[in-house]
Amino acid sequence: MQEPKKGLGGSTVFVAMNRFVVLDKTSNQVPVKNLKNELVKKSALPIATDAIFYAGTGNLLCRSEDTVFIFDPQQRLVISDLQTPFIKYVVWSNDMESVALLSKHVIVIASKKLVHQCTLHETIRVKSGAWDENGIFIW
């Protein structure tokens, strides 16, 4: 049995089978670490980020105040971005072709490259959702 590793960070996301990134809000960087918690690479984020989410192998979905963007920490490159309200949850479809970005009262549906497809405004609070096998988002 391995001994647990400790460290500071806001959000953590696996980007490969044996690599994960940790959001360091103070320096706005995402250090890439291996499973022994050893630093492999460090990438600075181009936009102030307060949370990171999974966006497929090797990519991060980063949340700022009014924008989400897909960032590749290996190439240190922003792949795409989308203006959104403050996002709380991210739900990917099973085939990773679509994503639902959930805020308190808004659902934004976008493609995997963050091309906007639909925005829904709800009067009641949006808490969760799921994609069915036909690519329909249910909340």
XYZ file of C-alpha atoms in Angstrom:
139
model
C 0.000 0.000 0.000
C 1.330 3.422 -0.940
C 1.649 6.256 1.492
C -0.599 9.229 0.667
C 1.058 12.366 -0.702
C 0.108 15.843 0.462
C 0.351 19.249 -1.122
C -1.369 22.570 -1.693
C -3.784 23.251 -4.527
C -7.275 24.364 -5.458
C -8.414 21.868 -8.097
C -6.804 18.671 -9.345
C -7.364 16.940 -12.699
C -5.798 13.850 -14.259
C -4.453 14.631 -17.753
C -3.052 11.130 -18.391
C -3.039 7.716 -16.702
C -0.007 8.633 -14.606
C -0.028 12.451 -14.624
C -2.194 15.048 -12.929
C -2.225 18.822 -12.634
C -2.948 20.946 -9.587
C -4.187 24.519 -9.844
C -1.931 26.903 -7.939
C -4.124 30.014 -7.621
C -1.412 32.170 -6.046
C 0.917 31.943 -9.059
C -1.807 31.096 -11.642
C 0.133 28.015 -12.724
C -0.669 24.345 -13.258
C 2.211 22.079 -12.264
C 2.077 18.662 -13.971
C 2.999 15.900 -11.502
C 3.480 12.156 -11.675
C 1.898 9.637 -9.289
C 4.819 10.022 -6.878
C 3.830 13.715 -6.584
C 7.070 14.745 -8.312
C 7.013 17.837 -10.521
C 7.248 16.952 -14.227
C 6.456 20.312 -15.819
C 5.012 23.682 -14.837
C 2.769 25.757 -17.108
C 1.590 29.311 -16.496
C -2.041 29.962 -17.349
C -2.574 32.970 -19.659
C -5.839 34.010 -17.945
C -6.449 34.249 -14.186
C -8.115 30.932 -13.318
C -10.017 29.936 -10.196
C -10.910 26.303 -11.076
C -9.925 23.570 -13.523
C -11.986 20.687 -14.909
C -11.297 17.632 -17.079
C -11.419 18.318 -20.843
C -10.205 15.068 -22.374
C -6.788 13.450 -22.246
C -4.040 16.053 -22.025
C -6.368 19.076 -21.775
C -7.876 21.234 -19.038
C -11.080 23.237 -19.004
C -10.207 26.365 -17.024
C -12.740 28.692 -15.426
C -12.213 32.399 -14.972
C -14.781 34.977 -13.917
C -16.749 35.161 -17.199
C -14.896 32.786 -19.517
C -14.030 29.123 -19.814
C -11.141 27.998 -21.980
C -9.471 24.754 -22.989
C -5.772 24.767 -22.167
C -3.108 22.269 -23.260
C -0.445 22.226 -20.505
C 2.049 20.295 -22.669
C 2.060 22.875 -25.482
C 1.172 25.751 -23.110
C -1.548 26.800 -25.538
C -5.161 27.981 -25.259
C -7.080 25.832 -27.738
C -10.428 27.637 -27.514
C -12.521 29.818 -25.224
C -16.157 30.734 -24.601
C -17.823 33.607 -22.743
C -20.125 32.157 -20.056
C -21.702 33.053 -16.744
C -19.822 31.798 -13.664
C -19.665 28.006 -14.184
C -20.112 25.656 -11.207
C -20.250 22.228 -12.879
C -19.074 20.663 -16.139
C -20.744 17.570 -17.652
C -19.218 15.911 -20.733
C -21.214 13.649 -23.041
C -20.133 9.988 -23.188
C -18.409 10.479 -26.566
C -16.740 13.731 -25.382
C -18.221 15.590 -28.380
C -20.424 17.932 -26.307
C -20.207 19.615 -22.945
C -22.812 21.152 -20.642
C -21.557 24.079 -18.568
C -23.800 24.611 -15.550
C -24.064 27.816 -13.563
C -26.609 28.716 -10.901
C -29.483 29.456 -13.323
C -27.955 28.930 -16.785
C -27.012 25.872 -18.858
C -24.628 26.420 -21.784
C -24.247 23.581 -24.295
C -21.099 23.648 -26.425
C -19.030 21.369 -28.641
C -15.740 19.834 -27.510
C -13.947 22.839 -29.054
C -16.211 25.209 -27.061
C -18.304 26.263 -30.052
C -21.517 27.616 -28.527
C -24.615 25.566 -29.428
C -27.323 26.586 -26.964
C -27.993 28.601 -23.808
C -30.915 27.927 -21.456
C -32.025 30.185 -18.610
C -33.881 28.539 -15.714
C -35.875 30.211 -12.964
C -35.041 27.428 -10.521
C -31.510 26.528 -9.496
C -29.639 24.105 -11.766
C -27.916 21.488 -9.588
C -26.883 18.699 -11.957
C -27.507 16.974 -15.257
C -26.548 14.021 -17.414
C -26.261 13.108 -21.083
C -28.269 10.146 -22.374
C -27.062 7.676 -25.013
C -28.686 9.751 -27.802
C -26.747 12.918 -26.966
C -29.622 14.639 -25.140
C -28.833 16.569 -21.974
C -31.294 16.056 -19.109
C -31.253 18.249 -16.004
